[in-house]
Short mmCIF file of C-alpha atoms and ligand atoms in Angstrom, two decimals:
data_model
loop_
_atom_site.label_atom_id
_atom_site.label_comp_id
_atom_site.label_asym_id
_atom_site.label_seq_id
_atom_site.Cartn_x
_atom_site.Cartn_y
_atom_site.Cartn_z
CA MET U 27 138.38 35.00 105.32
CA SER U 28 134.94 33.89 104.30
CA LYS U 29 133.18 31.01 105.97
CA VAL U 30 133.45 27.54 104.50
CA VAL U 31 130.14 25.85 103.69
CA PHE U 32 130.02 22.15 102.85
CA SER U 33 127.07 19.96 101.97
CA GLY U 34 126.19 16.96 99.85
CA ILE U 35 123.37 14.96 98.32
CA GLN U 36 123.39 11.27 97.45
CA PRO U 37 123.05 10.36 93.77
CA SER U 38 120.34 7.84 94.52
CA GLY U 39 116.70 8.21 93.58
CA ASN U 40 115.46 11.42 91.98
CA LEU U 41 115.80 14.92 93.38
CA HIS U 42 112.48 16.50 94.30
CA ILE U 43 111.05 19.86 95.29
CA GLY U 44 111.82 19.12 98.94
CA ASN U 45 115.53 18.92 98.01
CA TYR U 46 115.14 22.09 95.97
CA ILE U 47 113.33 24.18 98.58
CA GLY U 48 115.16 22.78 101.59
CA ALA U 49 118.67 22.35 100.24
CA LEU U 50 119.61 23.59 96.77
CA ASN U 51 117.75 26.86 97.03
CA GLN U 52 119.45 27.58 100.38
CA TRP U 53 122.84 26.69 98.94
CA VAL U 54 122.31 29.10 96.08
CA LYS U 55 121.70 31.87 98.59
CA MET U 56 124.83 30.98 100.59
CA GLN U 57 127.28 30.81 97.69
CA ASP U 58 127.67 34.57 97.29
CA SER U 59 129.03 35.21 100.74
CA THR U 60 130.91 31.99 101.56
CA GLU U 61 133.42 29.54 100.17
CA SER U 62 130.91 26.88 99.18
CA ILE U 63 131.75 23.26 98.49
CA PHE U 64 128.97 20.96 97.27
CA CYS U 65 129.59 17.28 96.94
CA ILE U 66 127.82 14.42 95.21
CA VAL U 67 128.22 11.68 97.78
CA ASP U 68 128.40 8.53 95.70
CA LEU U 69 130.35 6.58 98.35
CA HIS U 70 127.44 7.11 100.71
CA ALA U 71 124.97 6.03 98.03
CA ILE U 72 126.58 2.59 97.66
CA THR U 73 125.95 1.73 101.31
CA VAL U 74 122.61 0.45 100.00
CA PRO U 75 122.42 -1.54 96.74
CA GLN U 76 122.67 0.57 93.55
CA ASP U 77 122.55 -0.38 89.91
CA PRO U 78 126.07 0.45 88.63
CA VAL U 79 124.95 1.80 85.25
CA GLN U 80 122.27 3.92 86.82
CA LEU U 81 124.57 5.22 89.53
CA LYS U 82 126.97 6.65 86.95
CA GLU U 83 124.10 8.37 85.20
CA LYS U 84 122.68 9.71 88.47
CA VAL U 85 125.99 11.33 89.43
CA LEU U 86 125.90 13.41 86.25
CA GLU U 87 122.18 14.06 86.64
CA VAL U 88 122.63 15.42 90.16
CA ALA U 89 125.59 17.54 89.06
CA ALA U 90 123.55 19.00 86.20
CA LEU U 91 120.64 19.64 88.56
CA TYR U 92 122.92 21.47 91.01
CA LEU U 93 123.86 23.80 88.16
CA ALA U 94 120.34 24.08 86.79
CA CYS U 95 119.04 25.09 90.21
CA GLY U 96 121.51 27.95 90.34
CA ILE U 97 124.72 26.62 91.88
CA ASP U 98 127.28 28.61 89.96
CA PRO U 99 130.67 26.97 89.38
CA LYS U 100 132.26 30.41 89.39
CA LYS U 101 131.15 30.85 92.99
CA SER U 102 131.01 27.28 94.31
CA HIS U 103 133.02 24.10 93.99
CA ILE U 104 131.14 21.00 92.87
CA PHE U 105 132.75 17.59 92.92
CA VAL U 106 132.14 13.87 93.20
CA GLN U 107 133.12 12.36 96.55
CA SER U 108 134.77 9.21 95.16
CA GLU U 109 137.07 11.35 93.00
CA ASN U 110 138.85 12.63 96.10
CA PRO U 111 140.47 9.68 97.92
CA ASN U 112 141.18 11.86 100.96
CA HIS U 113 137.61 11.27 102.15
CA THR U 114 138.09 7.55 102.67
CA SER U 115 141.58 8.06 104.08
CA LEU U 116 140.37 10.42 106.77
CA ALA U 117 137.31 8.26 107.45
CA TRP U 118 139.62 5.33 108.21
CA ILE U 119 141.64 7.34 110.68
CA LEU U 120 138.50 8.71 112.34
CA ASN U 121 137.18 5.15 112.63
CA THR U 122 139.94 4.46 115.10
CA ILE U 123 138.58 7.04 117.55
CA THR U 124 134.87 6.36 116.96
CA PRO U 125 133.09 4.47 119.74
CA PHE U 126 131.12 1.53 118.43
CA GLY U 127 128.24 2.34 120.76
CA GLN U 128 127.81 5.81 119.34
CA LEU U 129 127.34 4.44 115.82
CA GLU U 130 124.86 1.89 117.11
CA ARG U 131 122.70 4.72 118.40
CA MET U 132 122.36 6.46 115.00
CA THR U 133 118.68 6.46 114.12
CA GLN U 134 119.32 6.53 110.38
CA PHE U 135 121.41 3.37 110.71
CA LYS U 136 118.66 1.69 112.69
CA ASP U 137 116.05 2.64 110.04
CA LYS U 138 118.16 1.66 107.06
CA SER U 139 119.39 -1.60 108.52
CA GLU U 140 115.80 -2.68 108.94
CA LYS U 141 115.11 -2.06 105.25
CA HIS U 142 118.37 -3.38 103.82
CA GLU U 143 120.92 -5.99 104.74
CA ALA U 144 123.11 -4.17 107.24
CA ASN U 145 126.69 -3.96 106.01
CA ALA U 146 129.74 -2.40 107.61
CA GLY U 147 129.57 0.56 105.20
CA LEU U 148 126.06 1.42 106.31
CA PHE U 149 127.21 1.27 109.92
CA ASP U 150 130.21 3.45 109.17
CA TYR U 151 128.30 5.97 107.00
CA PRO U 152 128.35 8.75 109.64
CA VAL U 153 132.15 8.54 110.00
CA LEU U 154 132.60 9.05 106.27
CA MET U 155 130.23 12.00 106.52
CA ALA U 156 132.34 13.42 109.37
CA ALA U 157 135.42 13.07 107.17
CA ASP U 158 133.65 14.88 104.30
CA ILE U 159 133.00 17.83 106.53
CA LEU U 160 136.16 17.97 108.63
CA LEU U 161 138.57 17.75 105.68
CA TYR U 162 137.59 21.24 104.54
CA GLN U 163 137.72 23.03 107.92
CA THR U 164 134.03 23.64 107.39
CA ASP U 165 132.19 26.32 109.36
CA GLU U 166 128.61 25.61 108.33
CA VAL U 167 126.79 22.54 107.06
CA PRO U 168 123.31 23.17 105.64
CA VAL U 169 121.37 19.93 106.13
CA GLY U 170 117.94 18.61 106.97
CA GLN U 171 116.83 17.89 110.51
CA ASP U 172 117.40 14.15 109.93
CA GLN U 173 121.15 14.77 109.65
CA LYS U 174 121.52 16.56 112.97
CA GLN U 175 122.64 13.46 114.83
CA HIS U 176 125.37 12.88 112.24
CA LEU U 177 126.57 16.45 112.75
CA GLU U 178 126.73 15.88 116.49
CA LEU U 179 128.91 12.85 115.90
CA THR U 180 131.09 14.93 113.55
CA ARG U 181 131.61 17.53 116.26
CA ASP U 182 132.32 14.87 118.89
CA LEU U 183 134.96 13.25 116.70
CA ALA U 184 136.56 16.60 115.92
CA GLU U 185 136.72 17.51 119.61
CA LYS U 186 138.07 14.12 120.56
CA PHE U 187 140.77 14.24 117.92
CA ASN U 188 141.71 17.81 118.83
CA SER U 189 142.03 17.02 122.50
CA LYS U 190 144.00 13.84 121.88
CA PHE U 191 146.38 15.11 119.19
CA GLY U 192 146.20 18.91 119.38
CA GLN U 193 144.05 21.45 117.53
CA THR U 194 143.42 20.09 114.02
CA PHE U 195 139.77 20.40 113.04
CA LYS U 196 137.34 23.28 113.12
CA LEU U 197 134.03 22.43 114.79
CA PRO U 198 131.28 22.67 112.15
CA VAL U 199 127.84 24.05 112.90
CA PRO U 200 124.72 22.54 111.32
CA VAL U 201 122.43 25.02 109.58
CA ILE U 202 118.99 23.47 109.60
CA SER U 203 116.58 25.26 107.34
CA LYS U 204 113.02 25.60 108.51
CA GLU U 205 111.81 24.80 105.01
CA ALA U 206 113.82 21.60 104.77
CA ALA U 207 112.07 20.25 107.78
CA ARG U 208 108.69 21.20 106.45
CA ILE U 209 108.22 19.86 102.94
CA MET U 210 106.10 16.78 103.50
CA SER U 211 104.78 13.93 101.38
CA LEU U 212 101.74 14.97 99.34
CA GLN U 213 100.03 11.71 100.24
CA ASN U 214 100.95 11.39 103.88
CA PRO U 215 101.77 14.78 105.36
CA ASP U 216 103.13 13.17 108.54
CA ASN U 217 106.18 12.02 106.58
CA LYS U 218 108.91 14.05 104.95
CA MET U 219 108.85 14.20 101.16
CA SER U 220 111.33 11.52 100.18
CA LYS U 221 113.30 10.25 97.18
CA SER U 222 112.37 6.70 98.02
CA ASP U 223 108.62 6.95 98.66
CA THR U 224 106.84 3.95 97.19
CA ASN U 225 103.72 6.00 96.48
CA SER U 226 104.49 7.78 93.21
CA LEU U 227 101.97 10.54 93.95
CA ALA U 228 103.74 11.54 97.16
CA THR U 229 106.72 13.34 95.66
CA ILE U 230 107.14 16.01 92.98
CA TYR U 231 110.43 15.30 91.24
CA LEU U 232 112.42 18.11 89.65
CA LEU U 233 112.25 16.35 86.30
CA ASP U 234 108.51 15.53 86.39
CA SER U 235 106.44 16.45 83.34
CA GLU U 236 103.78 19.15 83.53
CA ASP U 237 101.04 16.51 83.53
CA GLN U 238 102.65 14.62 86.39
CA ILE U 239 103.03 17.79 88.44
CA ARG U 240 99.40 18.81 87.90
CA GLU U 241 98.11 15.36 88.71
CA LYS U 242 100.13 15.06 91.91
CA ILE U 243 98.99 18.44 93.19
CA LYS U 244 95.39 17.73 92.27
CA LYS U 245 95.49 14.46 94.19
CA ALA U 246 97.43 15.85 97.15
CA VAL U 247 95.74 14.90 100.41
CA THR U 248 94.04 17.74 102.29
CA ASP U 249 91.15 17.76 104.75
CA SER U 250 87.51 17.77 103.83
CA GLY U 251 87.21 21.56 104.06
CA SER U 252 86.55 23.63 101.01
CA GLN U 253 87.82 27.17 101.57
CA ILE U 254 91.23 28.33 102.67
CA SER U 255 91.21 29.99 106.04
CA ARG U 256 94.07 31.09 108.27
CA ASP U 257 92.93 29.31 111.40
CA ALA U 258 91.88 25.98 109.98
CA SER U 259 94.71 24.55 107.97
CA SER U 260 95.25 20.82 108.11
CA GLU U 261 98.76 19.43 107.73
CA GLY U 262 98.20 18.48 104.11
CA LEU U 263 96.95 21.90 103.16
CA SER U 264 99.62 23.77 105.09
CA ASN U 265 102.26 21.72 103.33
CA LEU U 266 100.91 23.01 100.01
CA LEU U 267 100.85 26.56 101.38
CA VAL U 268 104.47 26.19 102.53
CA ILE U 269 105.53 25.03 99.07
CA TYR U 270 103.69 27.96 97.51
CA SER U 271 105.32 30.45 99.88
CA ALA U 272 108.80 29.01 99.39
CA LEU U 273 108.55 29.21 95.60
CA LYS U 274 107.21 32.76 95.83
CA ASP U 275 110.08 33.51 98.22
CA TRP U 276 107.83 35.17 100.73
CA ASP U 277 106.35 34.15 104.08
CA LEU U 278 103.27 32.13 104.84
CA ASN U 279 101.34 35.19 105.95
CA LYS U 280 101.66 36.74 102.57
CA THR U 281 100.36 33.58 100.96
CA TYR U 282 97.31 33.67 103.24
CA ASP U 283 96.76 37.30 102.27
CA GLU U 284 96.66 36.17 98.67
CA VAL U 285 94.66 32.95 98.85
CA GLU U 286 92.41 33.21 101.90
CA GLY U 287 88.80 32.55 100.90
CA LYS U 288 89.74 30.71 97.72
CA SER U 289 88.53 27.17 97.26
CA TYR U 290 91.03 24.35 97.71
CA GLY U 291 90.63 23.55 94.02
CA GLU U 292 91.42 27.10 92.94
CA PHE U 293 94.46 27.24 95.17
CA LYS U 294 95.72 23.90 93.89
CA ASN U 295 95.52 25.28 90.35
CA LEU U 296 97.53 28.35 91.35
CA LEU U 297 100.10 26.14 93.05
CA ALA U 298 100.32 23.82 90.05
CA ASP U 299 100.91 26.81 87.74
CA LEU U 300 103.66 28.07 90.02
CA VAL U 301 105.41 24.70 90.36
CA VAL U 302 105.19 24.10 86.60
CA LEU U 303 106.65 27.53 85.93
CA HIS U 304 109.57 27.00 88.32
CA LEU U 305 110.36 23.48 87.27
CA SER U 306 110.09 24.21 83.57
CA LYS U 307 112.82 26.84 83.94
CA ILE U 308 115.01 24.42 85.87
CA GLN U 309 114.33 21.63 83.38
CA LYS U 310 115.20 23.81 80.41
CA LYS U 311 118.57 24.65 81.95
CA TYR U 312 119.02 21.05 83.03
CA HIS U 313 118.62 19.70 79.51
CA GLU U 314 121.05 22.26 78.13
CA ILE U 315 123.64 21.43 80.76
CA ARG U 316 123.15 17.68 80.63
CA SER U 317 123.51 17.60 76.85
CA ASP U 318 126.99 19.11 77.02
CA GLU U 319 128.68 16.35 78.96
CA LYS U 320 132.16 17.61 78.22
CA ALA U 321 131.48 20.94 79.90
CA LEU U 322 129.81 19.21 82.83
CA ARG U 323 132.80 16.93 83.33
CA GLN U 324 135.03 19.98 83.15
CA VAL U 325 133.15 21.58 86.06
CA LEU U 326 133.46 18.37 88.07
CA GLY U 327 137.14 18.10 87.18
CA GLU U 328 137.84 21.59 88.45
CA GLY U 329 135.86 20.86 91.58
CA ARG U 330 137.85 17.67 92.15
CA ASP U 331 141.20 19.44 91.76
CA PHE U 332 140.15 22.10 94.23
CA ALA U 333 138.81 19.52 96.67
CA ILE U 334 141.95 17.40 96.59
CA GLU U 335 144.18 20.41 97.05
CA LYS U 336 142.22 21.90 99.94
CA SER U 337 141.57 18.65 101.79
CA SER U 338 145.17 17.43 101.46
CA GLN U 339 146.27 20.13 103.87
CA THR U 340 144.04 18.78 106.61
CA LEU U 341 144.79 15.16 105.85
CA GLN U 342 148.55 15.80 105.89
CA SER U 343 148.38 17.36 109.31
CA VAL U 344 146.19 14.53 110.61
CA LYS U 345 148.64 11.92 109.36
CA GLU U 346 151.58 13.66 110.96
CA LYS U 347 149.81 13.92 114.28
CA VAL U 348 148.79 10.28 114.28
CA GLY U 349 152.27 9.12 113.33
CA LEU U 350 151.65 8.04 109.74
CA VAL U 351 154.35 8.83 107.20
N1 LIG Q 17 124.04 12.08 104.80
C1 LIG Q 17 123.62 13.20 104.03
C2 LIG Q 17 122.14 13.00 103.62
O1 LIG Q 17 121.74 11.90 103.36
C3 LIG Q 17 124.46 13.38 102.79
C4 LIG Q 17 125.85 13.78 103.16
C5 LIG Q 17 126.99 13.00 103.06
C6 LIG Q 17 126.26 15.03 103.65
N2 LIG Q 17 128.07 13.72 103.47
C7 LIG Q 17 127.66 14.95 103.84
C8 LIG Q 17 125.56 16.21 103.96
C9 LIG Q 17 128.38 16.03 104.36
C10 LIG Q 17 126.28 17.28 104.47
C11 LIG Q 17 127.68 17.19 104.66
O2 LIG Q 17 121.43 13.95 103.51
#
């Protein structure tokens, strides 16, 4: 039997090239050899305030972007989290074995509760994420480094449940891509590229126009050097080199072979051409897919039916073990 892969992205903010290089592009590579399940985690998104009209639109936008980036509904299952009620059911049951103190230690909770009014959903976010993963007897979870702590909690809860009630859940393994950890803000290369950056020049969104892409790359922060050299790359410049290498699908060394000795300006032009080329292909597909909403909803409907069917097996066995009818 092939391995089960599960991952998800929140339909909040706009997807960017960090999501593409670090997540979607990896998922595309995994879908051939695994049973892949990709979720749009709208229940996680509402743990911070969302505009209801926009949220609905974003769910479809993210779904269309999954497809435009190469997730193939013939190979993968794509669905919307809130359309499968098993997620919240299992989360509730897992809540009853989750130590309060462990949730208090979650760094993402600490960060987010400083920025937003802390609500119980935000506190409980990692338990819902554990339910997402454990419902499908998942083997591998491709995520960014920032989600590692949530995966540890997921494994702890699975082990605890298994030892208390008997073998029920598979223990999932996080797959942390090197690239995901390495796509940084174009304006402050100490920070990860983020959907919610307040500096609009920091992030290249998948749906940016050609002019926006060129401007952002032109204004990307580097050092005061002028020529690319292997041994003197600042963080800002190496971030651009990493993006270039990832889109070329080759390693950093090969990029140096190609661009060493070029001026920063010349390299930025090459990079801008490459990003524009990639994103224009994705955008073309995106607009086709997004304009046929019926077909898009059909894909999500099939994904939902699959998700409910597969996850019900796990949930049923959990309920029996816990003593629920
Ligand atoms: N918390 C994840 C993030 O913000 C999104 C997510 C929710 C997720 N459920 C998941 C990722 C299950 C992987 C598996 O990136």
